[in-house]
Amino acid sequence: MTMTLTEKILAKAAKLSQVTPGENIWVHADLLMTHDVAGPSTIGIFKQEFGVNAKVWDRNKIVIIPDHYIFTADKRANRNLDLVREFAIEQEIKYFYDISDRSDFQANPNYKGVCHIALAQEGHTIPGQVLFGTDSHTCNAGAFGLFATGIGHTDAAFVMGTGKLLLKVPGTMRFVFSGELPNYLLAKDLILHIIGDIGVSGATYRTMEFAGETVEKMTMEERMTLCNMVIEAGGKNGVIAADRTTFEYLQGRTTKTFEPIYNDINARFFSERSYDVTKLEPVVAKPHSPDRRELARNCRDIMIDRVYIGSCTGGKISDFIDAAKIIKGHQVKVPTYLVPATQTVYNDLFSIKHDGQTLSEIFLNAGCLEPAPPSCAACVGGPLDTFGRLNEAHVCVSTTNRNFPGRMGNKQAQIYLASPYTTAASAITGYVTDPREFI
C-alpha cells in the first residue's frame, strides 16, 4: 500500500511499516520548540506531572526561543522570560536563544527573534523529521519536507518528559501550482487564494501539501510563507517535498545527516486542487477572517491608517526586498512599520542593497519608521507598549497571518492581510492598492 510524504514521515517516527489516515499512532519527536508565551505553562505542567526535579527527555532536542512579548515594560511578560530562562539553565537546555539586555537587543548574540524563522536560520528544520512546537505557526517548518505542527501546552509537557506523542494520521490535501509566477504575485497571494477557496476550516486536521513547477521554482522563504498559513485553513501541517533548493539552504546551517522522504508513486490523497498561477491576481483578506478573499483592485475605496511589514509570515528578508522594490523612489502616505523577523534579517536590512541602496535607506528615504527590534511585536497584539500595536480602531494593511478582531490590538481595528507587494503599494497610496499600479 502506498503512502504520502506525511504518512511516510509519521510511519518512520512511529517505527511502523505502514500507517493510514485516521489511525492513532505514537510518534517519536525529533525536536520540541517552545517560547516565552507558552513555555511557562508547559514547564509548569511538566513539573506537575513528572515531578519538580524531573529532567527533560533530551536536553539537546528542546529549543526555547523567546520572541513574542520581549520589548515591553509589562512585568508579567518580563516574568515569562525569566521563567523560561530559569528552566533552561536548570535543565541545561542546549538551544536556548536568550535575551538578557532588552534595551539593546544587538548586545545579545544568542537572541534570534521570531521562532519559526529562527528555527530555519539556525538549522533546526531537517527533512524527514518530526517537529512539535507550542505555536500554531510551527507548520512553517514543513517547507523543508518535515512534519511540523503546533501542539498545546499539555501535549508539549508530555513530549518534554517522554519524547513522544499520540497523533492521528492526517489525510493529505494536495495543491498543485503550475505556470510561471507573474511578477506581481507572491506566495502570500497563492495561500490567500487557497484559503479563500476552502475556508478557514476547509483543511481541518489535514495535511496541506504544495507541489508543482511554480513551487519548485520558489525560494525557501516563499515556500515558508505557503506552509506558514495552513493553520489559517485549519490544517494540521503543511509540507513541501525537499529538493536542491532545500539542501542548498541547509548547507552551512546544520551538520546533521538526513534522509529526504517523498510521496510514493500512486500515493492516495484526500483531495487535489490545481491552479494556473498565470490566471491569478493580487488579493487581500478582508476583516475579520483570512478566508474573506477579495481582489486587491476591488478595494481601492478602502482608505488606510497604517501599514505593517513583519511577522513569521511577512518579516523575512525576501519580504522586505519585495516591499523595497515597490517603495523605492516613492513617499509613503501612512505610518509604515517595519519589524524584521530575526536579528539576521535586521542586520540584512542595513547591508543588502536593491538598485544601489540598502533596504533601510530605501525605507527611511520613503518616510517609513525606523526598523524595530526583531520579535513577533504587533502581529499578536501584546501589551499596550508593543511596537506597531493597533491601540485605536485603525485600518491596517499587513503582511501578517491573522486578522481576527483584536488580533493586533484594538478589537474594532480593521486588518487587511496582503503580500509585501500589495502592502508596500498601499503604503504609497494610502488605500488598499493592487501592486500592478507600480510594476
Coordinates of N, CA and C in Angstrom, one line a residue, residues 46 50-59 62 87 89-92 160-162:
F46 N 4.7 20.2 33.1 CA 5.8 19.2 33.1 C 6.2 18.9 34.5
F50 N 5.5 15.3 36.1 CA 6.7 14.4 36.1 C 7.6 14.6 37.4
G51 N 7.3 15.7 38.1 CA 8.0 15.9 39.4 C 8.8 17.2 39.3
V52 N 9.0 17.9 40.4 CA 9.7 19.1 40.4 C 11.2 19.0 40.1
N53 N 11.7 17.8 40.3 CA 13.1 17.6 40.0 C 13.3 16.7 38.7
A54 N 12.2 16.6 37.9 CA 12.3 15.7 36.7 C 13.2 16.4 35.7
K55 N 13.8 15.6 34.9 CA 14.7 16.0 33.8 C 13.9 15.8 32.4
V56 N 14.1 16.7 31.5 CA 13.5 16.5 30.2 C 14.1 15.3 29.5
W57 N 13.3 14.8 28.5 CA 13.7 13.6 27.9 C 15.0 13.7 27.1
D58 N 15.3 14.9 26.6 CA 16.6 15.1 25.8 C 16.9 16.6 25.7
R59 N 17.8 17.1 26.5 CA 18.1 18.5 26.6 C 18.6 19.0 25.2
I62 N 15.4 20.1 22.6 CA 14.4 21.1 23.0 C 15.0 22.4 22.7
F87 N 14.4 27.8 33.7 CA 14.2 26.4 33.3 C 15.3 25.9 32.4
I89 N 18.3 27.0 32.2 CA 19.6 26.9 33.0 C 19.5 25.6 33.9
E90 N 18.4 25.4 34.5 CA 18.2 24.2 35.3 C 18.3 22.9 34.6
Q91 N 17.8 22.9 33.4 CA 17.8 21.7 32.6 C 19.0 21.6 31.6
E92 N 19.8 22.6 31.6 CA 20.9 22.7 30.7 C 20.5 22.5 29.2
M160 N 7.9 16.9 26.4 CA 9.1 17.3 27.1 C 9.6 16.2 28.1
G161 N 8.7 15.4 28.6 CA 9.0 14.4 29.5 C 9.3 13.0 28.9
T162 N 8.7 12.7 27.7 CA 8.8 11.4 27.2 C 9.4 11.3 25.8

